[in-house]
Amino acid sequence: MHCLVAIDGSDASKNALAHAIDVAEAMDGSVTAVHSVDPSVFEEGGTEPISGLGDADNRLVIERLDDAEARGLDVLEKAERVAEEHGASVETELLYGNPVGTITDYAEEFDALFVGHRGRSERTDLMIGSVAKSIVERATVPVTVVR
C-alpha cells in the first residue's frame, strides 16, 4: 500500500503522518509526504506596497514565493524527522498549485490519502473553508482525516 500524506506543519498533519506510517507498516507499504505551495496566491492584489488601510481591504498580503518554498521545504524536513522518530522513512515532494487540486491530482497514483484537520469551528470553516474538507470532496482515492 502506497500512502500519501498532505503536510502543512500543523499538529494535525503530523498526526496524519504518524497514522499513515502505522497503516503503511501494517500493510508492508510506503509513505510519501507532500506540501503544496500556491504560486498564484502570491500575485493576487499586485506587487505595489500598501499605501493605506483602504488598500489592505482589497489585497491579500502573503510572503514571497521563495520564502514560501523555503517554508515548505522546512515542513517536509520536519516530516522526515517525525518519520524517523517512528522508525520509518518517507519520500517527500514539494508541489506547486492550489493545495486541494494539486494534492488530489497527485494522490491519483496512490492507494490512500491522509490529511490532518485542525478542528476549527464550523463558523471559521464557513468563512475561510477547510482544505481537508475540500480534499475529501474532490479526491478519487480513499481519504483518512486525522485530528
PDB file of C-alpha atoms in Angstrom:
ATOM      1  CA  MET A   1       0.000   0.000   0.000  1.00  0.00           C
ATOM      2  CA  HIS A   2       1.384   3.360  -1.056  1.00  0.00           C
ATOM      3  CA  CYS A   3       0.130   6.188   1.195  1.00  0.00           C
ATOM      4  CA  LEU A   4       0.205   9.921   0.506  1.00  0.00           C
ATOM      5  CA  VAL A   5       0.128  12.416   3.376  1.00  0.00           C
ATOM      6  CA  ALA A   6      -0.612  16.117   2.959  1.00  0.00           C
ATOM      7  CA  ILE A   7       1.626  18.046   5.362  1.00  0.00           C
ATOM      8  CA  ASP A   8       1.177  21.672   6.411  1.00  0.00           C
ATOM      9  CA  GLY A   9       3.245  21.704   9.588  1.00  0.00           C
ATOM     10  CA  SER A  10       0.259  21.560  11.938  1.00  0.00           C
ATOM     11  CA  ASP A  11      -0.008  19.055  14.768  1.00  0.00           C
ATOM     12  CA  ALA A  12      -2.972  17.512  12.933  1.00  0.00           C
ATOM     13  CA  SER A  13      -0.864  16.867   9.823  1.00  0.00           C
ATOM     14  CA  LYS A  14       1.902  15.349  11.974  1.00  0.00           C
ATOM     15  CA  ASN A  15      -0.749  13.065  13.497  1.00  0.00           C
ATOM     16  CA  ALA A  16      -1.899  12.146   9.979  1.00  0.00           C
ATOM     17  CA  LEU A  17       1.691  11.279   9.074  1.00  0.00           C
ATOM     18  CA  ALA A  18       2.090   9.092  12.158  1.00  0.00           C
ATOM     19  CA  HIS A  19      -1.168   7.299  11.366  1.00  0.00           C
ATOM     20  CA  ALA A  20      -0.171   6.775   7.718  1.00  0.00           C
ATOM     21  CA  ILE A  21       3.168   5.335   8.863  1.00  0.00           C
ATOM     22  CA  ASP A  22       1.332   2.861  11.118  1.00  0.00           C
ATOM     23  CA  VAL A  23      -1.011   1.823   8.293  1.00  0.00           C
ATOM     24  CA  ALA A  24       1.813   1.512   5.744  1.00  0.00           C
ATOM     25  CA  GLU A  25       3.898  -0.519   8.178  1.00  0.00           C
ATOM     26  CA  ALA A  26       0.999  -2.925   8.807  1.00  0.00           C
ATOM     27  CA  MET A  27       0.433  -3.283   5.053  1.00  0.00           C
ATOM     28  CA  ASP A  28       4.133  -3.512   4.130  1.00  0.00           C
ATOM     29  CA  GLY A  29       3.747  -0.248   2.231  1.00  0.00           C
ATOM     30  CA  SER A  30       5.371   3.136   1.864  1.00  0.00           C
ATOM     31  CA  VAL A  31       4.605   6.760   2.662  1.00  0.00           C
ATOM     32  CA  THR A  32       5.099   9.942   0.673  1.00  0.00           C
ATOM     33  CA  ALA A  33       4.605  13.337   2.329  1.00  0.00           C
ATOM     34  CA  VAL A  34       3.678  16.364   0.207  1.00  0.00           C
ATOM     35  CA  HIS A  35       3.334  20.073   0.812  1.00  0.00           C
ATOM     36  CA  SER A  36       1.772  22.388  -1.754  1.00  0.00           C
ATOM     37  CA  VAL A  37       2.831  25.972  -2.445  1.00  0.00           C
ATOM     38  CA  ASP A  38       0.338  28.013  -4.468  1.00  0.00           C
ATOM     39  CA  PRO A  39       2.274  30.488  -6.663  1.00  0.00           C
ATOM     40  CA  SER A  40      -0.898  32.207  -7.879  1.00  0.00           C
ATOM     41  CA  VAL A  41      -1.754  33.398  -4.378  1.00  0.00           C
ATOM     42  CA  PHE A  42       1.446  35.386  -4.173  1.00  0.00           C
ATOM     43  CA  GLU A  43       0.489  37.596  -7.078  1.00  0.00           C
ATOM     44  CA  GLU A  44      -3.099  38.492  -6.224  1.00  0.00           C
ATOM     45  CA  GLY A  45      -3.621  42.121  -5.389  1.00  0.00           C
ATOM     46  CA  GLY A  46      -0.490  43.413  -7.087  1.00  0.00           C
ATOM     47  CA  THR A  47       3.070  43.910  -6.012  1.00  0.00           C
ATOM     48  CA  GLU A  48       2.990  47.578  -5.038  1.00  0.00           C
ATOM     49  CA  PRO A  49       3.254  48.329  -1.317  1.00  0.00           C
ATOM     50  CA  ILE A  50       0.036  49.059   0.537  1.00  0.00           C
ATOM     51  CA  SER A  51      -0.298  52.838   0.784  1.00  0.00           C
ATOM     52  CA  GLY A  52      -3.116  52.971   3.324  1.00  0.00           C
ATOM     53  CA  LEU A  53      -5.634  50.953   5.269  1.00  0.00           C
ATOM     54  CA  GLY A  54      -8.153  51.083   2.430  1.00  0.00           C
ATOM     55  CA  ASP A  55      -5.729  49.240   0.157  1.00  0.00           C
ATOM     56  CA  ALA A  56      -5.330  46.431   2.678  1.00  0.00           C
ATOM     57  CA  ASP A  57      -9.019  45.542   2.410  1.00  0.00           C
ATOM     58  CA  ASN A  58      -8.621  44.731  -1.278  1.00  0.00           C
ATOM     59  CA  ARG A  59      -5.398  42.743  -1.079  1.00  0.00           C
ATOM     60  CA  LEU A  60      -4.097  39.529   0.270  1.00  0.00           C
ATOM     61  CA  VAL A  61      -0.679  40.117   1.808  1.00  0.00           C
ATOM     62  CA  ILE A  62       1.427  36.987   1.783  1.00  0.00           C
ATOM     63  CA  GLU A  63       5.078  36.066   1.970  1.00  0.00           C
ATOM     64  CA  ARG A  64       7.266  35.951  -1.118  1.00  0.00           C
ATOM     65  CA  LEU A  65       7.246  32.795  -3.215  1.00  0.00           C
ATOM     66  CA  ASP A  66      10.840  31.898  -2.384  1.00  0.00           C
ATOM     67  CA  ASP A  67      10.022  32.296   1.331  1.00  0.00           C
ATOM     68  CA  ALA A  68       7.008  30.016   0.919  1.00  0.00           C
ATOM     69  CA  GLU A  69       9.153  27.447  -0.887  1.00  0.00           C
ATOM     70  CA  ALA A  70      11.729  27.559   1.912  1.00  0.00           C
ATOM     71  CA  ARG A  71       8.953  27.178   4.493  1.00  0.00           C
ATOM     72  CA  GLY A  72       7.517  24.257   2.515  1.00  0.00           C
ATOM     73  CA  LEU A  73      10.881  22.511   2.371  1.00  0.00           C
ATOM     74  CA  ASP A  74      11.242  23.062   6.125  1.00  0.00           C
ATOM     75  CA  VAL A  75       7.805  21.496   6.692  1.00  0.00           C
ATOM     76  CA  LEU A  76       8.882  18.467   4.653  1.00  0.00           C
ATOM     77  CA  GLU A  77      12.187  18.165   6.542  1.00  0.00           C
ATOM     78  CA  LYS A  78      10.239  18.148   9.810  1.00  0.00           C
ATOM     79  CA  ALA A  79       8.020  15.408   8.360  1.00  0.00           C
ATOM     80  CA  GLU A  80      11.140  13.344   7.670  1.00  0.00           C
ATOM     81  CA  ARG A  81      12.187  13.800  11.315  1.00  0.00           C
ATOM     82  CA  VAL A  82       8.720  12.764  12.544  1.00  0.00           C
ATOM     83  CA  ALA A  83       9.003   9.626  10.416  1.00  0.00           C
ATOM     84  CA  GLU A  84      12.453   8.889  11.848  1.00  0.00           C
ATOM     85  CA  GLU A  85      11.008   9.212  15.356  1.00  0.00           C
ATOM     86  CA  HIS A  86       8.523   6.491  14.356  1.00  0.00           C
ATOM     87  CA  GLY A  87      11.298   4.311  12.952  1.00  0.00           C
ATOM     88  CA  ALA A  88      10.293   4.886   9.351  1.00  0.00           C
ATOM     89  CA  SER A  89      11.343   6.854   6.321  1.00  0.00           C
ATOM     90  CA  VAL A  90       9.213   8.869   3.936  1.00  0.00           C
ATOM     91  CA  GLU A  91       9.611  10.237   0.450  1.00  0.00           C
ATOM     92  CA  THR A  92       8.858  13.956   0.200  1.00  0.00           C
ATOM     93  CA  GLU A  93       7.636  16.164  -2.606  1.00  0.00           C
ATOM     94  CA  LEU A  94       7.025  19.906  -2.852  1.00  0.00           C
ATOM     95  CA  LEU A  95       4.057  20.578  -5.127  1.00  0.00           C
ATOM     96  CA  TYR A  96       3.006  23.831  -6.783  1.00  0.00           C
ATOM     97  CA  GLY A  97      -0.585  24.981  -7.159  1.00  0.00           C
ATOM     98  CA  ASN A  98      -3.807  25.191  -5.228  1.00  0.00           C
ATOM     99  CA  PRO A  99      -3.380  22.594  -2.457  1.00  0.00           C
ATOM    100  CA  VAL A 100      -6.764  20.984  -2.983  1.00  0.00           C
ATOM    101  CA  GLY A 101      -6.248  20.461  -6.701  1.00  0.00           C
ATOM    102  CA  THR A 102      -2.570  19.564  -6.701  1.00  0.00           C
ATOM    103  CA  ILE A 103      -2.795  17.162  -3.772  1.00  0.00           C
ATOM    104  CA  THR A 104      -5.875  15.332  -5.044  1.00  0.00           C
ATOM    105  CA  ASP A 105      -4.444  15.112  -8.567  1.00  0.00           C
ATOM    106  CA  TYR A 106      -1.114  13.834  -7.233  1.00  0.00           C
ATOM    107  CA  ALA A 107      -2.954  11.345  -4.992  1.00  0.00           C
ATOM    108  CA  GLU A 108      -4.399   9.504  -8.002  1.00  0.00           C
ATOM    109  CA  GLU A 109      -1.181   7.472  -8.163  1.00  0.00           C
ATOM    110  CA  PHE A 110      -1.559   6.319  -4.534  1.00  0.00           C
ATOM    111  CA  ASP A 111      -3.724   3.813  -2.687  1.00  0.00           C
ATOM    112  CA  ALA A 112      -4.792   6.187   0.095  1.00  0.00           C
ATOM    113  CA  LEU A 113      -4.544   9.813   1.147  1.00  0.00           C
ATOM    114  CA  PHE A 114      -4.162  11.047   4.730  1.00  0.00           C
ATOM    115  CA  VAL A 115      -4.836  14.635   5.820  1.00  0.00           C
ATOM    116  CA  GLY A 116      -4.925  16.430   9.129  1.00  0.00           C
ATOM    117  CA  HIS A 117      -7.890  18.505  10.245  1.00  0.00           C
ATOM    118  CA  ARG A 118      -7.229  21.286  12.722  1.00  0.00           C
ATOM    119  CA  GLY A 119     -10.724  21.153  14.178  1.00  0.00           C
ATOM    120  CA  ARG A 120     -11.652  24.783  13.651  1.00  0.00           C
ATOM    121  CA  SER A 121     -15.168  25.870  14.422  1.00  0.00           C
ATOM    122  CA  GLU A 122     -17.901  25.395  11.842  1.00  0.00           C
ATOM    123  CA  ARG A 123     -18.178  29.174  11.583  1.00  0.00           C
ATOM    124  CA  THR A 124     -14.475  29.510  10.721  1.00  0.00           C
ATOM    125  CA  ASP A 125     -14.755  26.753   8.123  1.00  0.00           C
ATOM    126  CA  LEU A 126     -17.681  28.570   6.520  1.00  0.00           C
ATOM    127  CA  MET A 127     -15.687  31.803   6.314  1.00  0.00           C
ATOM    128  CA  ILE A 128     -12.301  30.543   5.156  1.00  0.00           C
ATOM    129  CA  GLY A 129     -13.031  26.975   4.130  1.00  0.00           C
ATOM    130  CA  SER A 130     -11.373  23.748   5.094  1.00  0.00           C
ATOM    131  CA  VAL A 131      -8.661  22.275   2.912  1.00  0.00           C
ATOM    132  CA  ALA A 132      -9.255  18.844   4.460  1.00  0.00           C
ATOM    133  CA  LYS A 133     -12.980  19.004   3.673  1.00  0.00           C
ATOM    134  CA  SER A 134     -12.319  20.118   0.111  1.00  0.00           C
ATOM    135  CA  ILE A 135      -9.780  17.321  -0.375  1.00  0.00           C
ATOM    136  CA  VAL A 136     -12.295  14.750   0.863  1.00  0.00           C
ATOM    137  CA  GLU A 137     -14.894  16.076  -1.578  1.00  0.00           C
ATOM    138  CA  ARG A 138     -12.541  16.054  -4.578  1.00  0.00           C
ATOM    139  CA  ALA A 139     -10.289  13.025  -4.039  1.00  0.00           C
ATOM    140  CA  THR A 140     -10.734   9.885  -6.124  1.00  0.00           C
ATOM    141  CA  VAL A 141      -8.841   7.681  -3.643  1.00  0.00           C
ATOM    142  CA  PRO A 142      -9.837   6.836  -0.074  1.00  0.00           C
ATOM    143  CA  VAL A 143      -9.100   9.704   2.336  1.00  0.00           C
ATOM    144  CA  THR A 144      -8.475   9.421   6.060  1.00  0.00           C
ATOM    145  CA  VAL A 145      -8.872  12.611   8.080  1.00  0.00           C
ATOM    146  CA  VAL A 146      -6.882  12.704  11.311  1.00  0.00           C
ATOM    147  CA  ARG A 147      -7.093  15.215  14.154  1.00  0.00           C
TER     148      ARG A 147
END
